[in-house]
mmCIF file of C-alpha atoms in Angstrom:
data_model
loop_
_atom_site.group_PDB
_atom_site.id
_atom_site.type_symbol
_atom_site.label_atom_id
_atom_site.label_comp_id
_atom_site.label_asym_id
_atom_site.label_seq_id
_atom_site.Cartn_x
_atom_site.Cartn_y
_atom_site.Cartn_z
ATOM 1 C CA UNK A 1 0.150 -0.032 0.053
ATOM 2 C CA UNK A 2 1.675 3.779 -1.306
ATOM 3 C CA UNK A 3 2.030 5.360 2.105
ATOM 4 C CA UNK A 4 2.057 8.547 0.342
ATOM 5 C CA UNK A 5 -1.008 11.686 0.854
ATOM 6 C CA UNK A 6 -2.875 14.543 -0.408
ATOM 7 C CA UNK A 7 -5.417 17.157 1.376
ATOM 8 C CA UNK A 8 -8.579 17.274 -1.028
ATOM 9 C CA UNK A 9 -11.038 19.211 0.069
ATOM 10 C CA UNK A 10 -10.138 19.489 4.196
ATOM 11 C CA UNK A 11 -9.638 15.416 3.512
ATOM 12 C CA UNK A 12 -6.747 13.328 3.986
ATOM 13 C CA UNK A 13 -6.551 11.418 1.232
ATOM 14 C CA UNK A 14 -4.228 8.511 0.414
ATOM 15 C CA UNK A 15 -2.494 8.658 -3.773
ATOM 16 C CA UNK A 16 -2.669 5.236 -5.644
ATOM 17 C CA UNK A 17 -0.159 4.141 -9.122
ATOM 18 C CA UNK A 18 -1.243 4.300 -12.030
ATOM 19 C CA UNK A 19 -1.724 1.290 -14.268
ATOM 20 C CA UNK A 20 1.710 2.015 -15.395
ATOM 21 C CA UNK A 21 2.917 1.575 -12.913
ATOM 22 C CA UNK A 22 1.795 -2.178 -12.267
ATOM 23 C CA UNK A 23 2.520 -3.054 -15.971
ATOM 24 C CA UNK A 24 6.888 -1.657 -15.432
ATOM 25 C CA UNK A 25 6.736 -3.558 -11.595
ATOM 26 C CA UNK A 26 5.426 -6.915 -12.581
ATOM 27 C CA UNK A 27 7.735 -7.232 -16.281
ATOM 28 C CA UNK A 28 10.473 -5.682 -14.112
ATOM 29 C CA UNK A 29 9.585 -8.517 -11.113
ATOM 30 C CA UNK A 30 8.963 -11.144 -14.147
ATOM 31 C CA UNK A 31 12.427 -10.078 -15.931
ATOM 32 C CA UNK A 32 14.796 -10.241 -12.865
ATOM 33 C CA UNK A 33 12.837 -14.024 -11.781
ATOM 34 C CA UNK A 34 13.643 -15.261 -15.461
ATOM 35 C CA UNK A 35 17.191 -14.578 -14.536
ATOM 36 C CA UNK A 36 17.872 -15.596 -11.209
ATOM 37 C CA UNK A 37 16.668 -18.324 -8.884
ATOM 38 C CA UNK A 38 15.021 -16.235 -6.937
ATOM 39 C CA UNK A 39 11.423 -15.719 -5.875
ATOM 40 C CA UNK A 40 9.951 -12.204 -4.832
ATOM 41 C CA UNK A 41 7.383 -10.641 -3.046
ATOM 42 C CA UNK A 42 7.875 -6.875 -4.102
ATOM 43 C CA UNK A 43 9.356 -4.916 -6.496
ATOM 44 C CA UNK A 44 10.529 -1.767 -6.292
ATOM 45 C CA UNK A 45 10.650 1.055 -9.975
ATOM 46 C CA UNK A 46 10.803 4.677 -9.292
ATOM 47 C CA UNK A 47 8.016 6.884 -10.835
ATOM 48 C CA UNK A 48 8.596 9.763 -13.424
ATOM 49 C CA UNK A 49 8.741 12.130 -10.615
ATOM 50 C CA UNK A 50 11.026 10.536 -8.869
ATOM 51 C CA UNK A 51 9.039 8.839 -5.981
ATOM 52 C CA UNK A 52 9.965 5.361 -5.488
ATOM 53 C CA UNK A 53 6.667 2.841 -5.720
ATOM 54 C CA UNK A 54 7.553 -0.835 -3.702
ATOM 55 C CA UNK A 55 4.950 -2.569 -4.838
ATOM 56 C CA UNK A 56 3.614 -6.336 -3.963
ATOM 57 C CA UNK A 57 3.624 -9.225 -5.786
ATOM 58 C CA UNK A 58 0.131 -10.702 -6.711
ATOM 59 C CA UNK A 59 0.634 -14.207 -8.458
ATOM 60 C CA UNK A 60 4.260 -16.144 -9.968
ATOM 61 C CA UNK A 61 4.192 -18.020 -12.920
ATOM 62 C CA UNK A 62 7.535 -20.187 -14.212
ATOM 63 C CA UNK A 63 7.792 -21.550 -16.785
ATOM 64 C CA UNK A 64 11.105 -23.491 -18.610
ATOM 65 C CA UNK A 65 11.130 -19.316 -20.650
ATOM 66 C CA UNK A 66 9.468 -17.264 -19.194
ATOM 67 C CA UNK A 67 7.985 -16.143 -16.335
ATOM 68 C CA UNK A 68 4.766 -14.249 -15.638
ATOM 69 C CA UNK A 69 4.125 -11.745 -12.622
ATOM 70 C CA UNK A 70 0.587 -9.858 -11.892
ATOM 71 C CA UNK A 71 0.043 -7.096 -9.702
ATOM 72 C CA UNK A 72 -2.597 -5.725 -8.299
ATOM 73 C CA UNK A 73 -3.878 -1.911 -9.431
ATOM 74 C CA UNK A 74 -4.247 0.291 -6.433
ATOM 75 C CA UNK A 75 -6.031 3.383 -6.796
ATOM 76 C CA UNK A 76 -6.002 4.796 -3.156
ATOM 77 C CA UNK A 77 -9.204 6.884 -2.250
ATOM 78 C CA UNK A 78 -9.476 7.706 -6.156
ATOM 79 C CA UNK A 79 -12.784 6.914 -8.066
ATOM 80 C CA UNK A 80 -11.027 4.133 -9.797
ATOM 81 C CA UNK A 81 -13.118 1.589 -12.221
ATOM 82 C CA UNK A 82 -9.554 0.005 -12.547
ATOM 83 C CA UNK A 83 -9.063 0.024 -8.683
ATOM 84 C CA UNK A 84 -8.141 -3.946 -7.928
ATOM 85 C CA UNK A 85 -7.640 -5.190 -10.880
ATOM 86 C CA UNK A 86 -5.307 -6.816 -12.267
ATOM 87 C CA UNK A 87 -1.776 -6.296 -14.447
ATOM 88 C CA UNK A 88 0.130 -8.774 -15.858
ATOM 89 C CA UNK A 89 3.908 -9.122 -17.216
ATOM 90 C CA UNK A 90 4.724 -12.293 -19.142
ATOM 91 C CA UNK A 91 8.328 -11.832 -19.413
ATOM 92 C CA UNK A 92 10.638 -14.522 -21.688
ATOM 93 C CA UNK A 93 13.455 -15.225 -23.790
ATOM 94 C CA UNK A 94 13.956 -13.088 -26.975
ATOM 95 C CA UNK A 95 15.804 -13.512 -30.048
ATOM 96 C CA UNK A 96 16.675 -9.252 -30.064
ATOM 97 C CA UNK A 97 17.168 -6.882 -26.852
ATOM 98 C CA UNK A 98 14.077 -5.919 -26.154
ATOM 99 C CA UNK A 99 10.549 -6.342 -27.713
ATOM 100 C CA UNK A 100 7.378 -4.892 -26.054
ATOM 101 C CA UNK A 101 3.588 -6.299 -27.001
ATOM 102 C CA UNK A 102 -0.111 -6.046 -25.010
ATOM 103 C CA UNK A 103 -2.204 -8.946 -24.499
ATOM 104 C CA UNK A 104 -5.603 -10.333 -23.563
ATOM 105 C CA UNK A 105 -7.838 -7.167 -22.013
ATOM 106 C CA UNK A 106 -5.731 -4.224 -23.181
ATOM 107 C CA UNK A 107 -6.879 -1.992 -25.825
ATOM 108 C CA UNK A 108 -5.965 -2.351 -29.402
ATOM 109 C CA UNK A 109 -6.484 1.593 -31.361
ATOM 110 C CA UNK A 110 -8.651 1.870 -33.979
ATOM 111 C CA UNK A 111 -8.431 5.523 -34.553
ATOM 112 C CA UNK A 112 -5.917 8.375 -35.178
ATOM 113 C CA UNK A 113 -4.792 10.558 -33.049
ATOM 114 C CA UNK A 114 -4.460 8.735 -30.204
ATOM 115 C CA UNK A 115 -1.014 8.860 -28.352
ATOM 116 C CA UNK A 116 -0.233 5.023 -29.603
ATOM 117 C CA UNK A 117 -0.063 4.408 -33.368
ATOM 118 C CA UNK A 118 -3.426 2.870 -35.047
ATOM 119 C CA UNK A 119 -3.684 -0.973 -35.193
ATOM 120 C CA UNK A 120 -1.352 -0.867 -31.673
ATOM 121 C CA UNK A 121 -2.296 -2.049 -28.564
ATOM 122 C CA UNK A 122 -3.496 1.138 -25.884
ATOM 123 C CA UNK A 123 0.005 1.646 -23.535
ATOM 124 C CA UNK A 124 1.220 5.163 -23.807
ATOM 125 C CA UNK A 125 5.200 6.132 -24.681
ATOM 126 C CA UNK A 126 5.644 7.383 -20.764
ATOM 127 C CA UNK A 127 4.330 3.187 -18.849
ATOM 128 C CA UNK A 128 6.597 1.793 -22.228
ATOM 129 C CA UNK A 129 9.725 4.182 -21.805
ATOM 130 C CA UNK A 130 8.668 2.943 -17.725
ATOM 131 C CA UNK A 131 8.529 -1.120 -18.695
ATOM 132 C CA UNK A 132 12.254 -1.017 -20.980
ATOM 133 C CA UNK A 133 14.228 1.149 -17.889
ATOM 134 C CA UNK A 134 13.025 -1.312 -15.472
ATOM 135 C CA UNK A 135 13.753 -4.041 -16.719
ATOM 136 C CA UNK A 136 17.179 -2.769 -18.968
ATOM 137 C CA UNK A 137 17.235 -2.472 -14.992
ATOM 138 C CA UNK A 138 17.365 -5.940 -13.929
ATOM 139 C CA UNK A 139 17.993 -7.404 -17.498
ATOM 140 C CA UNK A 140 21.854 -9.190 -18.250
ATOM 141 C CA UNK A 141 23.295 -7.703 -21.158
ATOM 142 C CA UNK A 142 23.580 -10.211 -23.634
ATOM 143 C CA UNK A 143 19.853 -11.567 -22.830
ATOM 144 C CA UNK A 144 16.890 -10.408 -25.293
ATOM 145 C CA UNK A 145 13.824 -10.611 -23.259
ATOM 146 C CA UNK A 146 10.331 -9.926 -25.400
ATOM 147 C CA UNK A 147 7.287 -8.554 -22.311
ATOM 148 C CA UNK A 148 3.367 -9.193 -23.002
ATOM 149 C CA UNK A 149 1.517 -7.113 -20.955
ATOM 150 C CA UNK A 150 -2.535 -7.828 -20.593
ATOM 151 C CA UNK A 151 -4.888 -8.237 -17.772
ATOM 152 C CA UNK A 152 -8.265 -10.354 -18.704
ATOM 153 C CA UNK A 153 -10.201 -8.461 -16.549
ATOM 154 C CA UNK A 154 -9.396 -5.629 -18.965
ATOM 155 C CA UNK A 155 -12.169 -6.137 -21.857
ATOM 156 C CA UNK A 156 -15.013 -6.030 -19.022
ATOM 157 C CA UNK A 157 -13.760 -3.275 -17.411
ATOM 158 C CA UNK A 158 -13.268 -0.739 -20.340
ATOM 159 C CA UNK A 159 -16.745 -0.384 -21.547
ATOM 160 C CA UNK A 160 -16.663 1.078 -18.001
ATOM 161 C CA UNK A 161 -13.743 3.659 -18.961
ATOM 162 C CA UNK A 162 -13.466 6.135 -21.682
ATOM 163 C CA UNK A 163 -11.937 3.723 -24.347
ATOM 164 C CA UNK A 164 -14.718 3.334 -26.343
ATOM 165 C CA UNK A 165 -15.611 7.018 -27.388
ATOM 166 C CA UNK A 166 -11.846 7.158 -28.508
ATOM 167 C CA UNK A 167 -11.317 4.001 -30.906
ATOM 168 C CA UNK A 168 -9.699 2.283 -28.367
ATOM 169 C CA UNK A 169 -11.238 -1.776 -28.406
ATOM 170 C CA UNK A 170 -11.157 -4.545 -26.453
ATOM 171 C CA UNK A 171 -10.164 -3.709 -23.605
ATOM 172 C CA UNK A 172 -8.188 -0.798 -21.134
ATOM 173 C CA UNK A 173 -5.196 1.326 -22.154
ATOM 174 C CA UNK A 174 -2.003 0.850 -19.688
ATOM 175 C CA UNK A 175 -1.275 4.889 -18.254
ATOM 176 C CA UNK A 176 0.203 7.306 -16.116
ATOM 177 C CA UNK A 177 2.253 10.578 -17.284
ATOM 178 C CA UNK A 178 3.644 10.889 -13.084
ATOM 179 C CA UNK A 179 3.059 6.513 -11.993
ATOM 180 C CA UNK A 180 0.905 8.225 -8.756
ATOM 181 C CA UNK A 181 -2.987 8.273 -8.831
ATOM 182 C CA UNK A 182 -3.501 11.782 -7.046
ATOM 183 C CA UNK A 183 -7.312 11.203 -5.313
ATOM 184 C CA UNK A 184 -10.203 13.515 -6.971
ATOM 185 C CA UNK A 185 -7.547 14.752 -9.646
ATOM 186 C CA UNK A 186 -8.792 16.263 -12.608
ATOM 187 C CA UNK A 187 -5.834 16.442 -14.497
ATOM 188 C CA UNK A 188 -6.646 12.054 -15.817
ATOM 189 C CA UNK A 189 -10.223 13.459 -16.947
ATOM 190 C CA UNK A 190 -8.759 16.818 -18.706
ATOM 191 C CA UNK A 191 -6.685 14.629 -20.731
ATOM 192 C CA UNK A 192 -8.713 12.442 -21.688
ATOM 193 C CA UNK A 193 -11.303 15.601 -22.750
ATOM 194 C CA UNK A 194 -7.775 16.401 -24.428
ATOM 195 C CA UNK A 195 -7.502 13.216 -26.067
ATOM 196 C CA UNK A 196 -10.737 12.943 -28.053
ATOM 197 C CA UNK A 197 -11.092 16.677 -29.304
ATOM 198 C CA UNK A 198 -7.537 16.065 -30.711
ATOM 199 C CA UNK A 199 -8.584 12.507 -32.329
ATOM 200 C CA UNK A 200 -11.701 13.713 -33.399
ATOM 201 C CA UNK A 201 -10.658 16.936 -34.753
ATOM 202 C CA UNK A 202 -8.927 14.781 -37.957
ATOM 203 C CA UNK A 203 -12.022 14.421 -39.650
ATOM 204 C CA UNK A 204 -13.890 16.757 -37.776
ATOM 205 C CA UNK A 205 -13.894 20.681 -38.223
ATOM 206 C CA UNK A 206 -17.279 21.013 -36.466
ATOM 207 C CA UNK A 207 -16.976 20.282 -32.677
ATOM 208 C CA UNK A 208 -20.004 19.514 -29.942
ATOM 209 C CA UNK A 209 -19.312 20.587 -26.727
ATOM 210 C CA UNK A 210 -21.429 18.727 -24.692
ATOM 211 C CA UNK A 211 -22.294 18.614 -20.303
ATOM 212 C CA UNK A 212 -23.153 14.981 -19.554
ATOM 213 C CA UNK A 213 -24.313 12.964 -20.932
ATOM 214 C CA UNK A 214 -27.674 14.425 -21.488
ATOM 215 C CA UNK A 215 -25.631 16.640 -22.375
ATOM 216 C CA UNK A 216 -24.812 13.835 -25.968
ATOM 217 C CA UNK A 217 -28.239 12.568 -25.617
ATOM 218 C CA UNK A 218 -29.814 15.863 -26.491
ATOM 219 C CA UNK A 219 -27.512 16.337 -29.213
ATOM 220 C CA UNK A 220 -27.847 12.518 -31.156
ATOM 221 C CA UNK A 221 -31.621 13.162 -30.415
ATOM 222 C CA UNK A 222 -30.731 17.019 -32.464
ATOM 223 C CA UNK A 223 -29.150 15.188 -35.336
ATOM 224 C CA UNK A 224 -25.063 15.402 -34.449
ATOM 225 C CA UNK A 225 -23.304 12.266 -35.154
ATOM 226 C CA UNK A 226 -22.052 10.603 -31.699
ATOM 227 C CA UNK A 227 -17.994 10.985 -34.184
ATOM 228 C CA UNK A 228 -18.740 14.462 -33.393
ATOM 229 C CA UNK A 229 -19.691 14.613 -30.121
ATOM 230 C CA UNK A 230 -17.417 15.284 -26.866
ATOM 231 C CA UNK A 231 -18.135 14.860 -23.217
ATOM 232 C CA UNK A 232 -16.357 18.687 -21.047
ATOM 233 C CA UNK A 233 -17.691 17.646 -17.811
ATOM 234 C CA UNK A 234 -17.259 21.683 -16.586
ATOM 235 C CA UNK A 235 -14.402 21.926 -17.980
ATOM 236 C CA UNK A 236 -15.859 24.537 -20.516
ATOM 237 C CA UNK A 237 -12.791 26.902 -21.282
ATOM 238 C CA UNK A 238 -9.774 23.479 -20.581
ATOM 239 C CA UNK A 239 -12.084 22.510 -23.629
ATOM 240 C CA UNK A 240 -12.002 25.246 -26.102
ATOM 241 C CA UNK A 241 -8.334 25.759 -25.593
ATOM 242 C CA UNK A 242 -7.843 22.367 -26.727
ATOM 243 C CA UNK A 243 -10.038 22.881 -29.974
ATOM 244 C CA UNK A 244 -8.224 25.992 -30.607
ATOM 245 C CA UNK A 245 -4.874 23.617 -30.327
ATOM 246 C CA UNK A 246 -6.929 21.328 -33.102
ATOM 247 C CA UNK A 247 -7.600 24.165 -35.469
ATOM 248 C CA UNK A 248 -11.692 23.188 -34.764
ATOM 249 C CA UNK A 249 -13.350 25.785 -36.795
ATOM 250 C CA UNK A 250 -16.713 25.783 -35.155
ATOM 251 C CA UNK A 251 -18.253 24.514 -31.855
ATOM 252 C CA UNK A 252 -21.598 23.750 -30.527
ATOM 253 C CA UNK A 253 -21.845 23.937 -26.512
ATOM 254 C CA UNK A 254 -24.334 21.605 -25.227
ATOM 255 C CA UNK A 255 -26.245 21.924 -21.719
ATOM 256 C CA UNK A 256 -28.739 22.803 -18.957
ATOM 257 C CA UNK A 257 -29.351 25.482 -18.587
ATOM 258 C CA UNK A 258 -27.941 25.199 -14.824
ATOM 259 C CA UNK A 259 -24.341 24.600 -15.528
ATOM 260 C CA UNK A 260 -23.799 26.381 -19.488
ATOM 261 C CA UNK A 261 -25.694 29.768 -18.708
ATOM 262 C CA UNK A 262 -22.557 30.590 -16.126
ATOM 263 C CA UNK A 263 -20.414 30.640 -19.348
ATOM 264 C CA UNK A 264 -22.812 34.180 -19.948
ATOM 265 C CA UNK A 265 -20.647 36.162 -17.056
ATOM 266 C CA UNK A 266 -17.401 34.949 -18.329
ATOM 267 C CA UNK A 267 -17.769 30.875 -15.612
ATOM 268 C CA UNK A 268 -15.384 29.010 -17.933
ATOM 269 C CA UNK A 269 -14.955 25.864 -15.129
ATOM 270 C CA UNK A 270 -19.236 25.908 -14.240
ATOM 271 C CA UNK A 271 -18.345 23.237 -11.033
ATOM 272 C CA UNK A 272 -20.741 25.182 -8.581
ATOM 273 C CA UNK A 273 -17.996 24.983 -6.098
ATOM 274 C CA UNK A 274 -16.297 27.203 -8.535
ATOM 275 C CA UNK A 275 -18.453 28.930 -10.484
ATOM 276 C CA UNK A 276 -22.321 28.964 -8.458
ATOM 277 C CA UNK A 277 -23.771 31.977 -10.603
ATOM 278 C CA UNK A 278 -26.649 30.144 -12.054
ATOM 279 C CA UNK A 279 -29.751 31.748 -10.266
ATOM 280 C CA UNK A 280 -27.885 35.325 -10.626
ATOM 281 C CA UNK A 281 -27.578 35.261 -14.151
ATOM 282 C CA UNK A 282 -31.471 34.127 -14.596
ATOM 283 C CA UNK A 283 -32.805 37.097 -11.730
ATOM 284 C CA UNK A 284 -29.678 39.379 -14.102
ATOM 285 C CA UNK A 285 -31.640 38.986 -17.476
ATOM 286 C CA UNK A 286 -34.445 39.477 -15.677
ATOM 287 C CA UNK A 287 -33.478 42.428 -14.443
ATOM 288 C CA UNK A 288 -32.322 43.482 -18.420
ATOM 289 C CA UNK A 289 -35.514 42.710 -18.948
ATOM 290 C CA UNK A 290 -37.469 44.963 -17.248
ATOM 291 C CA UNK A 291 -39.299 42.498 -15.262
ATOM 292 C CA UNK A 292 -40.549 42.759 -11.197
ATOM 293 C CA UNK A 293 -38.534 42.867 -8.236
ATOM 294 C CA UNK A 294 -40.454 40.550 -6.889
ATOM 295 C CA UNK A 295 -40.326 38.319 -9.600
ATOM 296 C CA UNK A 296 -36.233 38.779 -9.683
ATOM 297 C CA UNK A 297 -36.914 37.460 -5.501
ATOM 298 C CA UNK A 298 -38.792 34.706 -6.255
ATOM 299 C CA UNK A 299 -36.196 33.666 -8.799
ATOM 300 C CA UNK A 300 -33.076 34.017 -6.236
ATOM 301 C CA UNK A 301 -35.434 32.186 -3.374
ATOM 302 C CA UNK A 302 -35.131 29.559 -5.379
ATOM 303 C CA UNK A 303 -32.893 26.433 -4.765
ATOM 304 C CA UNK A 304 -31.696 25.663 -8.040
ATOM 305 C CA UNK A 305 -31.952 26.969 -12.034
ATOM 306 C CA UNK A 306 -34.504 24.245 -12.678
ATOM 307 C CA UNK A 307 -36.633 25.332 -10.018
ATOM 308 C CA UNK A 308 -36.562 28.497 -11.369
ATOM 309 C CA UNK A 309 -37.296 27.233 -14.877
ATOM 310 C CA UNK A 310 -40.729 25.912 -13.400
ATOM 311 C CA UNK A 311 -41.095 28.896 -11.213
ATOM 312 C CA UNK A 312 -41.523 31.000 -14.254
ATOM 313 C CA UNK A 313 -43.107 28.828 -16.659
ATOM 314 C CA UNK A 314 -43.894 29.736 -20.203
ATOM 315 C CA UNK A 315 -43.286 32.956 -22.557
ATOM 316 C CA UNK A 316 -39.980 34.054 -21.546
ATOM 317 C CA UNK A 317 -38.168 32.934 -24.680
ATOM 318 C CA UNK A 318 -36.497 36.760 -24.996
ATOM 319 C CA UNK A 319 -34.523 35.558 -21.476
ATOM 320 C CA UNK A 320 -33.345 32.482 -22.950
ATOM 321 C CA UNK A 321 -32.505 33.767 -26.108
ATOM 322 C CA UNK A 322 -30.150 36.600 -23.925
ATOM 323 C CA UNK A 323 -28.458 34.010 -22.232
ATOM 324 C CA UNK A 324 -28.068 32.098 -24.954
ATOM 325 C CA UNK A 325 -26.207 34.844 -27.178
ATOM 326 C CA UNK A 326 -24.101 35.854 -24.474
ATOM 327 C CA UNK A 327 -22.638 32.757 -24.067
ATOM 328 C CA UNK A 328 -21.572 32.668 -27.791
ATOM 329 C CA UNK A 329 -20.148 35.656 -26.532
ATOM 330 C CA UNK A 330 -18.088 34.377 -24.636
ATOM 331 C CA UNK A 331 -16.993 31.769 -26.088
ATOM 332 C CA UNK A 332 -15.880 33.572 -29.049
ATOM 333 C CA UNK A 333 -14.457 36.115 -26.697
ATOM 334 C CA UNK A 334 -12.402 33.322 -25.120
ATOM 335 C CA UNK A 335 -11.413 31.962 -28.366
ATOM 336 C CA UNK A 336 -9.787 34.920 -30.022
ATOM 337 C CA UNK A 337 -12.231 34.595 -32.664
ATOM 338 C CA UNK A 338 -10.525 31.974 -33.895
ATOM 339 C CA UNK A 339 -14.110 29.459 -33.164
ATOM 340 C CA UNK A 340 -17.649 29.650 -34.632
ATOM 341 C CA UNK A 341 -19.288 29.139 -31.289
ATOM 342 C CA UNK A 342 -23.389 28.542 -31.178
ATOM 343 C CA UNK A 343 -25.592 27.208 -28.233
ATOM 344 C CA UNK A 344 -28.127 24.668 -27.241
ATOM 345 C CA UNK A 345 -30.113 25.461 -24.002
ATOM 346 C CA UNK A 346 -31.981 22.637 -22.013
ATOM 347 C CA UNK A 347 -34.126 22.685 -19.021
ATOM 348 C CA UNK A 348 -35.179 19.029 -17.645
ATOM 349 C CA UNK A 349 -33.306 15.977 -17.358
ATOM 350 C CA UNK A 350 -34.200 11.833 -19.105
ATOM 351 C CA UNK A 351 -37.336 14.340 -20.477
ATOM 352 C CA UNK A 352 -35.717 18.217 -21.419
ATOM 353 C CA UNK A 353 -36.659 20.239 -22.683
ATOM 354 C CA UNK A 354 -34.587 22.996 -25.717
ATOM 355 C CA UNK A 355 -34.492 26.759 -24.171
ATOM 356 C CA UNK A 356 -32.701 28.432 -26.220
ATOM 357 C CA UNK A 357 -30.972 26.626 -29.552
ATOM 358 C CA UNK A 358 -28.617 29.729 -31.586
ATOM 359 C CA UNK A 359 -28.596 27.653 -34.824
ATOM 360 C CA UNK A 360 -32.571 27.706 -35.089
ATOM 361 C CA UNK A 361 -31.569 31.713 -35.357
ATOM 362 C CA UNK A 362 -29.453 31.914 -38.614
#
């Protein structure tokens, strides 16, 4: 167990280690035992950040010309679908100095634009480097090895990850830029968003930035294709930056009024702890339209934007149009005028109702 902690929201949370660290540890241990008459219980590796990890070995299978080792992924206190999964490395004698490949449960990249070439196993560059360095640290110089990374539960687990969206099929990815998993970290989610934007921008100059699964559902039901939709969580500003770097020329933001209305007044991270001005946006726009003070005060007394929309009822198309136009304007300013911006804003959930669609104004 990794004895490394961070503070988050006033809580002390334990860090874990990545699938990349697991693969490197398993490969190093298997290599050592292939060439030494010794059984290991744990193995030490060094992460790209220079942190040493001592990782327990879960299982060992020794054969005449190979050793297979598994380790168990420890995500610490992070909410991680791969936590507890077994990552295996089979190391066998080989006629070349070093070779690495994937096996059962490791995904195959089927689309361009990812960190790994199309047709290869989804073992990212930094984990590949970690594996090679750790293997070289214990491999005799005159011996060659072939390393196969696999995870029998990977195919089942992968359907609950971003992999299907990215065109990585039949397994998980071996990931990690630092080797360490920070609990509740935004880094992994942002990395996934950036990868998906880059991958989809290869063939699309228009992307749809959807807020959550309902946003994606709304986009699909309004004529957009799956291969142009990216779920961006709360990171609208970050996603616009990624779109600019990927040379995207046209975006459509699709989301609930409670989230995307915040963008109208310059809030580009829409998490409620970062920016909770949803009711204030509605109230201010009502005031600018000349509505009575009593109505504005009633809106501000609501607990959610959903409640405010229900309170207002029908007949407020101009309110939602004004908010939507300001969202478009803010996004255009944020992207330095390089991206054409449109907005579809809705209320409700599975039974959502569209409040404003700027594409219909064109």
